[in-house]
Every structure is written in C-alpha cells, then in structure tokens.
C-alpha cells in the first residue's frame, strides 16, 4: 500500500509540475505506474517462501477416513481439511509398509532402486551422492523439524542427521525463517488394532466390512476398535491445526495430510492391493499461494494420479528449489506445464520374517499385480499380524471350511 501511495504522489507531482501535459498523457503515465507497481508486488510475493506442514499418520488407507466415503468413519478434522483444501482421490504408496515407504520419501528414490526394500534391513547407500530432501531445504534457508518418526531403513547415516530438531519451533520461527515441519501421528498404527476387544467406543454394528472378510463378531469388533484409533489420530490432527492458527501461521503455511501406506486390517498393510497402498492425501493452500491450487476453488476433488515418490520433488518445487535429476518422482503441484503421470509403481519384498516378491502397477482405473512367488499363500503367517484378533478369527474360519471363494482366497 505504501508503494501505491508513493506512485500516486509521484504522478500527481508530475502533473502539477507540467500543466501543459495533457490528460491523455497523464492517464498513460498512471496506467504504466500501476503496471509497474503490480510487477513489484508479484516480485515480492515470489520471494515469500511458504511454510510447509506435513501431517502424516500411520497405517490407514482411504476407507478409514470419512471424506473418502465411509459413513461410519469419525474423522471431523480431516474431513474439514478436505472442505478447506483439496482432496486427492488417486494417491498411492510405493511400498505397503512403513520402512521402505519412508525410505522412498526421504530420498526421492524408489526403495527398490536403493536396496532398502526389505523391511528394516538398513542397507548402506552412497550418502555422498544421495542427499535427503531436507538437506536441500535447509541449504535454501528452511528450518526443518521432524516430530518425530523417521524409520528410513537406510544405513550409514543417522536418521535424525538431516533435521534441525525433533520439536516444534513455531513461536521463534514465525518472524525469522520459513519452516518445513513433519508431525507424525502414531495413534492409528497397527498396534492400536491389537489387544482386547471389549469396552469399545465405536459400535461394531456400524462398520463396513471389506468383501473379502467373513462376517464374524470378532472381525466387526476389531474394525470398531481401529475406528476409535483413527478417531484419536484425527483429534491430534485437529490439535496441530489449532496450534498453527494460534501461532499466527495459518495464512503462510501449506498443510499436507496423508498416511504412510495403507492398512490396517489383515490383507491390507504389507500387501499390494488397494487396501495396502491407496492412501488419503489432502492439501490446504492459503489464498496468497493460489497459483499452486490444483483446482479452481477449495473443497474440490483432484483426480490426478500421485505416487509417494512424487512428494519430495513436489515439496522442493513449491519451496522454489529445483529437484535434483536423480529424483525419480514428478512434481504434481504448481507445475501446470508438467504432464500428469500415467502409472504408479509399487513393490513388496520381505516383510518382517516372511519373504514374498511382488510388484504392481496402478493406473486410475486398473491395478495389475505380478506375483513372483505363486507357490506360497498370500496370507503367510506373520507373528505380528497374528496378534490382531481379526486375523486369528479369519484364519480359523478358513481352517474350519467356513470361507468361500472370495473370503478364503487370501489363504
């Protein structure tokens, strides 16, 4: 506003100083002055780097989130994000379990390319040539913090080495420098679906079973138990958003929400079906960064195909940083001249103590799964997975001949 006032005063003095200057010429001067002011304002806008807040939850596919169509889900804060932002309908994890999925995130490269696909193998990669995406953000003036899960499955470098801290610094950062903040919510982790199935907060009658799960009381109760866990996670999302607003950062911060892969009932986490890789993705972008909007107005649905490997490249791009050539993902936000991807690739290797070798390719319409070990059942026994009563009950149904061609296929 001060710049506009100065320009108008300059025009007025110019007109007063030369009374022979005709009004047509004066009008042209004013128009050019206003155009100059607009250019200056756009240059100032371009120099303002947005804060980025990445809210990640664990182990939840789209079926546990209300705004993705499940009437029994209780996720009011995430649903509100979808109304205030943009909900992506075709976002997929590259690996259906946390360690290789997060390995892909931190490097911008497929875990299958790095040798970090086997669960918690911590293969050493050439760190001198392969930096993590926070390294690039920090070198361009961003303060990077992770609260606080890493689990990158990579050896040769401490997971926390690429972060400035494991705590929130919003109060001190508000006036000093842009930040990239990760907050991970563990309330929806698979472990929260384990344990006793009594004293439930969610009504087992109000759950929507997957068609491949047999109708049993135990499985219904286990669904209800996990719905409550997701509701707790949603409450933590709401708390983070309130804190952001209380610190006066809402209008300068792009907020992203998604899960680290699918899950969590048996046949989802660790497996390359949609139940294991189809993830929620919601992005809120303030009005001042409207040039990054993926649709005409907030609240709209975006059907663009997004792969997890695309995320690091996109975070760098919206921070004004050119992603390195070795990144294997595509920028999917704010780059209208870049073509949308046609395919998403995902992969499975050893998960916990069981080996399986599976690859998959996904388009918006089709999922093709190639199984390289057809001699073993998909539902191989895993100690951790069998801690969930739904898995035990399902296996008992199969062993007792109570499943059909659909509900028994996994075994």
Short mmCIF file of C-alpha atoms in Angstrom, two decimals:
data_model
loop_
_atom_site.label_atom_id
_atom_site.label_comp_id
_atom_site.label_asym_id
_atom_site.label_seq_id
_atom_site.Cartn_x
_atom_site.Cartn_y
_atom_site.Cartn_z
CA UNK A 1 0.00 0.00 0.00
CA UNK A 2 2.86 2.40 0.76
CA UNK A 3 4.31 1.73 -2.69
CA UNK A 4 0.94 2.54 -4.30
CA UNK A 5 0.68 5.83 -2.39
CA UNK A 6 4.19 6.84 -3.46
CA UNK A 7 3.34 6.13 -7.12
CA UNK A 8 0.15 8.18 -6.98
CA UNK A 9 2.00 11.06 -5.30
CA UNK A 10 4.71 10.89 -7.98
CA UNK A 11 2.04 11.06 -10.71
CA UNK A 12 0.32 14.00 -9.02
CA UNK A 13 3.56 15.98 -8.72
CA UNK A 14 4.41 15.20 -12.33
CA UNK A 15 1.03 16.59 -13.46
CA UNK A 16 1.35 19.67 -11.26
CA UNK A 17 4.89 20.35 -12.49
CA UNK A 18 3.90 20.46 -16.15
CA UNK A 19 0.46 21.95 -16.66
CA UNK A 20 0.90 21.60 -20.42
CA UNK A 21 0.86 17.78 -20.05
CA UNK A 22 -2.50 16.72 -21.47
CA UNK A 23 -4.85 14.43 -19.62
CA UNK A 24 -4.40 11.60 -22.12
CA UNK A 25 -0.68 11.50 -21.48
CA UNK A 26 -1.32 11.67 -17.75
CA UNK A 27 -3.66 8.69 -17.98
CA UNK A 28 -0.98 6.69 -19.78
CA UNK A 29 1.54 7.53 -17.07
CA UNK A 30 -0.87 6.37 -14.36
CA UNK A 31 -1.54 3.08 -16.19
CA UNK A 32 2.16 2.39 -16.60
CA UNK A 33 2.78 3.27 -12.97
CA UNK A 34 0.10 0.85 -11.80
CA UNK A 35 1.52 -1.89 -14.02
CA UNK A 36 4.96 -1.26 -12.54
CA UNK A 37 3.51 -1.49 -9.07
CA UNK A 38 1.83 -4.79 -9.93
CA UNK A 39 5.13 -6.23 -11.14
CA UNK A 40 6.80 -5.13 -7.91
CA UNK A 41 4.06 -6.75 -5.83
CA UNK A 42 4.37 -10.03 -7.76
CA UNK A 43 8.14 -10.00 -7.27
CA UNK A 44 7.65 -9.54 -3.53
CA UNK A 45 5.08 -12.40 -3.49
CA UNK A 46 7.52 -14.62 -5.34
CA UNK A 47 10.21 -14.02 -2.74
CA UNK A 48 7.97 -15.15 0.14
CA UNK A 49 8.64 -18.82 0.71
CA UNK A 50 5.70 -20.75 2.16
CA UNK A 51 5.95 -22.77 5.32
CA UNK A 52 5.11 -26.43 4.76
CA UNK A 53 3.46 -28.55 7.45
CA UNK A 54 3.35 -32.26 6.61
CA UNK A 55 0.97 -34.23 8.85
CA UNK A 56 1.50 -37.97 8.46
CA UNK A 57 -0.43 -40.76 10.11
CA UNK A 58 0.35 -44.45 10.15
CA UNK A 59 -1.24 -47.48 8.54
CA UNK A 60 -4.56 -46.08 7.29
CA UNK A 61 -5.96 -46.42 3.80
CA UNK A 62 -8.74 -44.22 2.43
CA UNK A 63 -11.54 -46.44 3.79
CA UNK A 64 -10.93 -45.21 7.36
CA UNK A 65 -11.43 -41.51 6.52
CA UNK A 66 -14.93 -40.05 6.39
CA UNK A 67 -14.48 -37.70 3.45
CA UNK A 68 -13.44 -40.67 1.30
CA UNK A 69 -16.91 -42.17 1.55
CA UNK A 70 -17.10 -44.31 4.68
CA UNK A 71 -20.24 -43.17 6.59
CA UNK A 72 -19.04 -44.93 9.75
CA UNK A 73 -15.67 -43.16 9.96
CA UNK A 74 -15.34 -40.47 12.63
CA UNK A 75 -12.73 -38.03 11.31
CA UNK A 76 -14.21 -34.50 11.55
CA UNK A 77 -10.92 -32.57 11.46
CA UNK A 78 -9.56 -34.37 8.40
CA UNK A 79 -12.95 -34.02 6.70
CA UNK A 80 -12.83 -30.28 7.43
CA UNK A 81 -9.39 -30.14 5.80
CA UNK A 82 -10.96 -31.58 2.64
CA UNK A 83 -13.54 -28.77 2.64
CA UNK A 84 -10.89 -26.09 3.18
CA UNK A 85 -8.38 -27.63 0.78
CA UNK A 86 -8.13 -30.22 -1.97
CA UNK A 87 -8.79 -33.95 -1.64
CA UNK A 88 -6.82 -36.25 -3.93
CA UNK A 89 -8.57 -39.47 -4.93
CA UNK A 90 -5.69 -41.36 -6.58
CA UNK A 91 -2.71 -41.23 -4.21
CA UNK A 92 -0.72 -44.45 -3.76
CA UNK A 93 2.18 -45.62 -1.60
CA UNK A 94 5.14 -47.27 -3.31
CA UNK A 95 5.52 -49.80 -0.50
CA UNK A 96 2.75 -51.13 1.76
CA UNK A 97 4.73 -50.88 4.99
CA UNK A 98 6.49 -48.04 6.79
CA UNK A 99 10.27 -48.53 6.48
CA UNK A 100 10.61 -48.89 2.68
CA UNK A 101 7.84 -46.34 2.20
CA UNK A 102 9.71 -43.77 4.28
CA UNK A 103 12.98 -44.72 2.58
CA UNK A 104 11.37 -43.63 -0.69
CA UNK A 105 10.10 -40.42 0.89
CA UNK A 106 13.38 -39.24 2.40
CA UNK A 107 15.49 -39.88 -0.72
CA UNK A 108 13.01 -39.16 -3.52
CA UNK A 109 14.06 -42.52 -4.96
CA UNK A 110 12.33 -45.88 -5.04
CA UNK A 111 13.33 -48.24 -2.24
CA UNK A 112 13.52 -50.94 -4.91
CA UNK A 113 16.25 -48.87 -6.61
CA UNK A 114 18.24 -48.32 -3.41
CA UNK A 115 18.18 -51.83 -1.97
CA UNK A 116 16.16 -50.59 1.00
CA UNK A 117 13.02 -52.58 0.22
CA UNK A 118 13.47 -55.48 2.71
CA UNK A 119 11.84 -54.41 5.96
CA UNK A 120 14.38 -52.83 8.35
CA UNK A 121 17.46 -54.04 6.52
CA UNK A 122 19.25 -50.64 6.79
CA UNK A 123 21.23 -51.13 3.59
CA UNK A 124 24.02 -48.55 3.22
CA UNK A 125 23.65 -46.18 0.27
CA UNK A 126 26.26 -43.74 -1.14
CA UNK A 127 25.37 -40.76 1.06
CA UNK A 128 28.00 -38.59 -0.62
CA UNK A 129 25.91 -38.66 -3.79
CA UNK A 130 22.41 -39.22 -2.41
CA UNK A 131 21.19 -36.43 -0.16
CA UNK A 132 17.88 -36.37 1.68
CA UNK A 133 15.22 -33.85 0.67
CA UNK A 134 15.56 -31.86 3.97
CA UNK A 135 19.22 -31.30 3.08
CA UNK A 136 18.12 -29.26 0.06
CA UNK A 137 15.51 -27.35 2.05
CA UNK A 138 17.99 -26.46 4.79
CA UNK A 139 20.57 -25.26 2.26
CA UNK A 140 17.91 -22.87 0.91
CA UNK A 141 17.07 -21.28 4.24
CA UNK A 142 14.38 -23.58 5.61
CA UNK A 143 14.28 -24.73 9.21
CA UNK A 144 13.42 -28.44 9.09
CA UNK A 145 11.91 -30.29 12.01
CA UNK A 146 10.50 -33.80 12.41
CA UNK A 147 8.22 -34.79 15.30
CA UNK A 148 9.40 -37.40 15.26
CA UNK A 149 9.24 -40.69 13.34
CA UNK A 150 11.98 -41.44 10.82
CA UNK A 151 12.38 -45.23 10.20
CA UNK A 152 14.16 -44.65 6.88
CA UNK A 153 15.58 -48.18 6.66
CA UNK A 154 18.93 -46.76 5.47
CA UNK A 155 22.34 -47.42 6.98
CA UNK A 156 25.43 -45.23 7.03
CA UNK A 157 23.73 -42.08 8.31
CA UNK A 158 21.72 -41.41 11.49
CA UNK A 159 18.08 -40.80 10.62
CA UNK A 160 17.97 -37.56 12.59
CA UNK A 161 21.04 -36.08 10.91
CA UNK A 162 19.04 -34.29 8.20
CA UNK A 163 16.73 -32.46 10.63
CA UNK A 164 17.35 -29.32 12.66
CA UNK A 165 15.29 -30.63 15.58
CA UNK A 166 12.64 -33.05 16.81
CA UNK A 167 10.49 -30.37 18.44
CA UNK A 168 8.16 -27.61 17.30
CA UNK A 169 9.76 -24.17 16.96
CA UNK A 170 6.81 -22.21 15.59
CA UNK A 171 6.92 -19.44 18.19
CA UNK A 172 10.51 -18.48 17.39
CA UNK A 173 10.31 -19.21 13.66
CA UNK A 174 7.28 -17.05 12.92
CA UNK A 175 9.38 -13.96 12.16
CA UNK A 176 12.78 -15.47 11.37
CA UNK A 177 12.71 -18.08 8.58
CA UNK A 178 10.38 -20.43 6.67
CA UNK A 179 9.99 -23.92 8.07
CA UNK A 180 9.31 -27.42 6.85
CA UNK A 181 7.66 -29.34 9.66
CA UNK A 182 6.76 -33.03 9.81
CA UNK A 183 4.41 -34.23 12.55
CA UNK A 184 3.74 -37.96 12.62
CA UNK A 185 0.73 -39.42 14.45
CA UNK A 186 1.11 -42.95 15.76
CA UNK A 187 -2.41 -43.29 17.15
CA UNK A 188 -3.52 -45.13 14.01
CA UNK A 189 -0.63 -47.63 13.98
CA UNK A 190 -1.38 -51.33 13.55
CA UNK A 191 -0.56 -51.94 17.22
CA UNK A 192 -3.70 -49.96 18.15
CA UNK A 193 -5.82 -52.67 16.50
CA UNK A 194 -4.29 -55.33 18.74
CA UNK A 195 -5.38 -56.32 22.22
CA UNK A 196 -8.75 -56.96 23.87
CA UNK A 197 -11.95 -56.16 22.03
CA UNK A 198 -14.23 -55.18 24.91
CA UNK A 199 -15.25 -51.72 26.18
CA UNK A 200 -15.32 -50.35 22.64
CA UNK A 201 -16.11 -46.69 21.91
CA UNK A 202 -17.25 -47.42 18.35
CA UNK A 203 -20.30 -49.56 17.66
CA UNK A 204 -19.31 -52.85 15.94
CA UNK A 205 -22.67 -52.78 14.14
CA UNK A 206 -21.60 -49.52 12.49
CA UNK A 207 -18.62 -50.74 10.50
CA UNK A 208 -18.32 -51.58 6.81
CA UNK A 209 -16.52 -54.88 6.33
CA UNK A 210 -14.39 -55.45 3.25
CA UNK A 211 -16.00 -58.02 0.94
CA UNK A 212 -13.07 -60.39 1.43
CA UNK A 213 -13.57 -60.53 5.22
CA UNK A 214 -16.10 -63.05 6.55
CA UNK A 215 -18.95 -61.81 8.71
CA UNK A 216 -17.94 -62.57 12.32
CA UNK A 217 -18.43 -60.77 15.62
CA UNK A 218 -14.70 -60.72 16.31
CA UNK A 219 -13.84 -59.09 13.00
CA UNK A 220 -16.58 -56.48 13.48
CA UNK A 221 -15.26 -55.65 16.93
CA UNK A 222 -11.72 -55.35 15.60
CA UNK A 223 -12.91 -52.91 12.93
CA UNK A 224 -14.67 -50.88 15.63
CA UNK A 225 -11.54 -50.82 17.77
CA UNK A 226 -9.47 -49.44 14.91
CA UNK A 227 -12.11 -46.84 14.02
CA UNK A 228 -11.59 -45.46 17.54
CA UNK A 229 -7.83 -45.36 16.99
CA UNK A 230 -8.28 -43.39 13.78
CA UNK A 231 -10.63 -41.02 15.62
CA UNK A 232 -7.88 -40.36 18.19
CA UNK A 233 -5.46 -39.65 15.35
CA UNK A 234 -7.95 -37.22 13.83
CA UNK A 235 -8.16 -35.36 17.14
CA UNK A 236 -4.36 -34.92 17.08
CA UNK A 237 -4.60 -33.53 13.55
CA UNK A 238 -7.13 -31.01 14.83
CA UNK A 239 -4.82 -30.04 17.70
CA UNK A 240 -1.93 -29.41 15.29
CA UNK A 241 -4.10 -27.23 13.05
CA UNK A 242 -5.33 -25.20 16.03
CA UNK A 243 -1.76 -24.68 17.20
CA UNK A 244 -0.75 -23.47 13.75
CA UNK A 245 -3.56 -20.92 13.78
CA UNK A 246 -2.84 -19.82 17.36
CA UNK A 247 0.76 -19.07 16.34
CA UNK A 248 -0.49 -16.85 13.51
CA UNK A 249 0.96 -19.13 10.82
CA UNK A 250 -2.15 -20.37 9.03
CA UNK A 251 -2.03 -17.83 6.19
CA UNK A 252 1.64 -18.58 5.40
CA UNK A 253 1.59 -22.36 5.64
CA UNK A 254 0.74 -25.10 3.17
CA UNK A 255 -0.64 -28.09 5.10
CA UNK A 256 -0.46 -31.65 3.78
CA UNK A 257 -2.14 -34.69 5.34
CA UNK A 258 -1.66 -38.30 4.31
CA UNK A 259 -0.89 -41.76 5.69
CA UNK A 260 2.46 -43.52 5.23
CA UNK A 261 0.76 -46.50 3.50
CA UNK A 262 -2.47 -48.46 3.70
CA UNK A 263 -3.87 -50.71 6.39
CA UNK A 264 -4.68 -51.93 8.89
CA UNK A 265 -6.97 -54.98 8.94
CA UNK A 266 -5.47 -58.25 7.61
CA UNK A 267 -4.83 -58.23 3.83
CA UNK A 268 -4.05 -54.52 3.74
CA UNK A 269 -0.76 -53.43 5.32
CA UNK A 270 2.16 -55.34 3.70
CA UNK A 271 0.14 -56.23 0.59
CA UNK A 272 -0.12 -54.52 -2.79
CA UNK A 273 -3.88 -54.49 -3.05
CA UNK A 274 -5.52 -51.08 -2.93
CA UNK A 275 -6.18 -51.73 0.76
CA UNK A 276 -2.40 -51.63 1.28
CA UNK A 277 -1.39 -48.75 -0.99
CA UNK A 278 -4.40 -46.43 -1.61
CA UNK A 279 -3.85 -43.54 0.78
CA UNK A 280 -5.62 -40.32 1.70
CA UNK A 281 -3.99 -37.10 0.54
CA UNK A 282 -5.42 -33.68 1.43
CA UNK A 283 -3.61 -30.39 0.84
CA UNK A 284 -4.63 -26.96 2.16
CA UNK A 285 -3.07 -23.98 0.38
CA UNK A 286 -3.62 -20.40 1.63
CA UNK A 287 -5.09 -17.79 -0.69
CA UNK A 288 -1.75 -15.99 -1.02
CA UNK A 289 -0.34 -19.08 -2.75
CA UNK A 290 -3.34 -19.51 -5.01
CA UNK A 291 -1.07 -20.05 -8.00
CA UNK A 292 -0.38 -23.50 -6.52
CA UNK A 293 -4.03 -24.55 -6.33
CA UNK A 294 -4.64 -27.80 -8.22
CA UNK A 295 -8.30 -26.88 -8.84
CA UNK A 296 -10.42 -23.80 -9.35
CA UNK A 297 -11.58 -23.43 -5.74
CA UNK A 298 -11.10 -25.02 -2.35
CA UNK A 299 -13.21 -28.03 -1.45
CA UNK A 300 -12.80 -29.54 -4.90
CA UNK A 301 -11.67 -33.09 -5.58
CA UNK A 302 -8.47 -33.72 -7.56
CA UNK A 303 -8.29 -36.98 -9.53
CA UNK A 304 -4.63 -36.62 -10.51
CA UNK A 305 -2.58 -39.80 -10.08
CA UNK A 306 0.01 -39.19 -7.34
CA UNK A 307 2.76 -41.58 -6.31
CA UNK A 308 4.57 -41.27 -2.97
CA UNK A 309 7.87 -40.90 -4.81
CA UNK A 310 6.48 -37.65 -6.26
CA UNK A 311 6.23 -35.97 -2.87
CA UNK A 312 9.87 -34.97 -2.17
CA UNK A 313 10.21 -33.40 -5.64
CA UNK A 314 6.97 -31.50 -5.10
CA UNK A 315 7.92 -30.19 -1.65
CA UNK A 316 11.18 -28.83 -3.07
CA UNK A 317 9.43 -27.30 -6.06
CA UNK A 318 6.86 -25.34 -4.04
CA UNK A 319 9.73 -24.11 -1.86
CA UNK A 320 11.33 -22.68 -5.00
CA UNK A 321 14.01 -25.38 -5.29
CA UNK A 322 14.66 -27.32 -8.48
CA UNK A 323 14.53 -31.06 -7.63
CA UNK A 324 17.78 -32.89 -8.39
CA UNK A 325 17.91 -35.00 -11.53
CA UNK A 326 18.30 -38.24 -9.59
CA UNK A 327 14.83 -37.83 -8.01
CA UNK A 328 12.53 -40.43 -9.56
CA UNK A 329 9.27 -38.63 -8.86
CA UNK A 330 7.37 -35.88 -10.65
CA UNK A 331 6.21 -32.50 -9.40
CA UNK A 332 2.43 -32.72 -9.07
CA UNK A 333 1.60 -29.33 -7.57
CA UNK A 334 2.03 -25.88 -9.09
CA UNK A 335 3.62 -27.05 -12.32
CA UNK A 336 0.84 -26.85 -14.90
CA UNK A 337 3.23 -27.42 -17.78
CA UNK A 338 4.29 -30.83 -16.49
CA UNK A 339 2.32 -33.84 -17.71
CA UNK A 340 0.48 -35.97 -15.19
CA UNK A 341 1.91 -39.44 -14.62
CA UNK A 342 0.17 -42.37 -16.31
CA UNK A 343 1.37 -45.11 -13.97
CA UNK A 344 2.22 -45.68 -10.34
CA UNK A 345 4.60 -48.49 -9.34
CA UNK A 346 4.70 -50.33 -6.02
CA UNK A 347 6.63 -53.26 -4.67
CA UNK A 348 6.86 -55.78 -1.88
CA UNK A 349 9.80 -57.82 -0.62
CA UNK A 350 10.48 -59.28 2.80
CA UNK A 351 8.01 -58.00 5.38
CA UNK A 352 9.01 -58.91 8.92
CA UNK A 353 10.06 -62.60 8.95
CA UNK A 354 8.28 -63.64 5.73
CA UNK A 355 9.64 -63.31 2.20
CA UNK A 356 7.37 -62.52 -0.70
CA UNK A 357 8.30 -60.99 -4.05
CA UNK A 358 5.55 -58.94 -5.67
CA UNK A 359 5.39 -55.93 -7.99
CA UNK A 360 2.39 -53.85 -9.03
CA UNK A 361 1.47 -51.11 -11.49
CA UNK A 362 -1.53 -48.84 -10.94
CA UNK A 363 -3.42 -46.52 -13.26
CA UNK A 364 -6.50 -44.56 -12.28
CA UNK A 365 -8.64 -47.45 -13.48
CA UNK A 366 -6.66 -50.66 -13.07
CA UNK A 367 -4.34 -52.39 -10.61
CA UNK A 368 -2.10 -55.12 -12.02
CA UNK A 369 -0.21 -57.29 -9.50
CA UNK A 370 2.60 -59.61 -10.60
CA UNK A 371 3.34 -62.34 -8.05
CA UNK A 372 6.82 -63.86 -8.42
CA UNK A 373 6.27 -66.43 -5.65
CA UNK A 374 2.95 -68.12 -6.53
CA UNK A 375 3.92 -71.24 -4.58
CA UNK A 376 3.26 -69.54 -1.21
CA UNK A 377 -0.09 -68.24 0.04
CA UNK A 378 -0.55 -64.50 0.21
CA UNK A 379 -1.64 -64.86 3.81
CA UNK A 380 1.63 -66.27 5.12
CA UNK A 381 1.77 -66.41 8.90
CA UNK A 382 3.40 -63.34 10.42
CA UNK A 383 3.86 -63.20 14.17
CA UNK A 384 2.97 -59.51 14.41
CA UNK A 385 -0.06 -59.71 12.10
CA UNK A 386 -1.45 -62.66 14.05
CA UNK A 387 -1.54 -60.51 17.20
CA UNK A 388 -4.73 -58.98 15.79
CA UNK A 389 -7.85 -60.95 16.71
CA UNK A 390 -9.37 -60.29 13.29
CA UNK A 391 -6.52 -62.21 11.67
CA UNK A 392 -6.91 -65.14 14.06
CA UNK A 393 -10.67 -65.24 13.55
CA UNK A 394 -10.34 -65.09 9.77
CA UNK A 395 -7.75 -67.88 9.72
CA UNK A 396 -9.98 -70.02 11.96
CA UNK A 397 -12.88 -69.53 9.54
CA UNK A 398 -10.66 -70.72 6.69
CA UNK A 399 -9.29 -73.74 8.55
CA UNK A 400 -12.82 -74.80 9.56
CA UNK A 401 -14.11 -74.59 5.98
CA UNK A 402 -16.37 -71.59 6.64
CA UNK A 403 -14.97 -69.33 3.92
CA UNK A 404 -15.94 -69.20 0.26
CA UNK A 405 -14.06 -68.47 -2.97
CA UNK A 406 -13.81 -64.79 -2.05
CA UNK A 407 -13.28 -64.81 1.73
CA UNK A 408 -10.91 -67.77 1.55
CA UNK A 409 -8.80 -66.68 -1.39
CA UNK A 410 -6.13 -64.90 0.66
CA UNK A 411 -5.11 -68.16 2.32
#
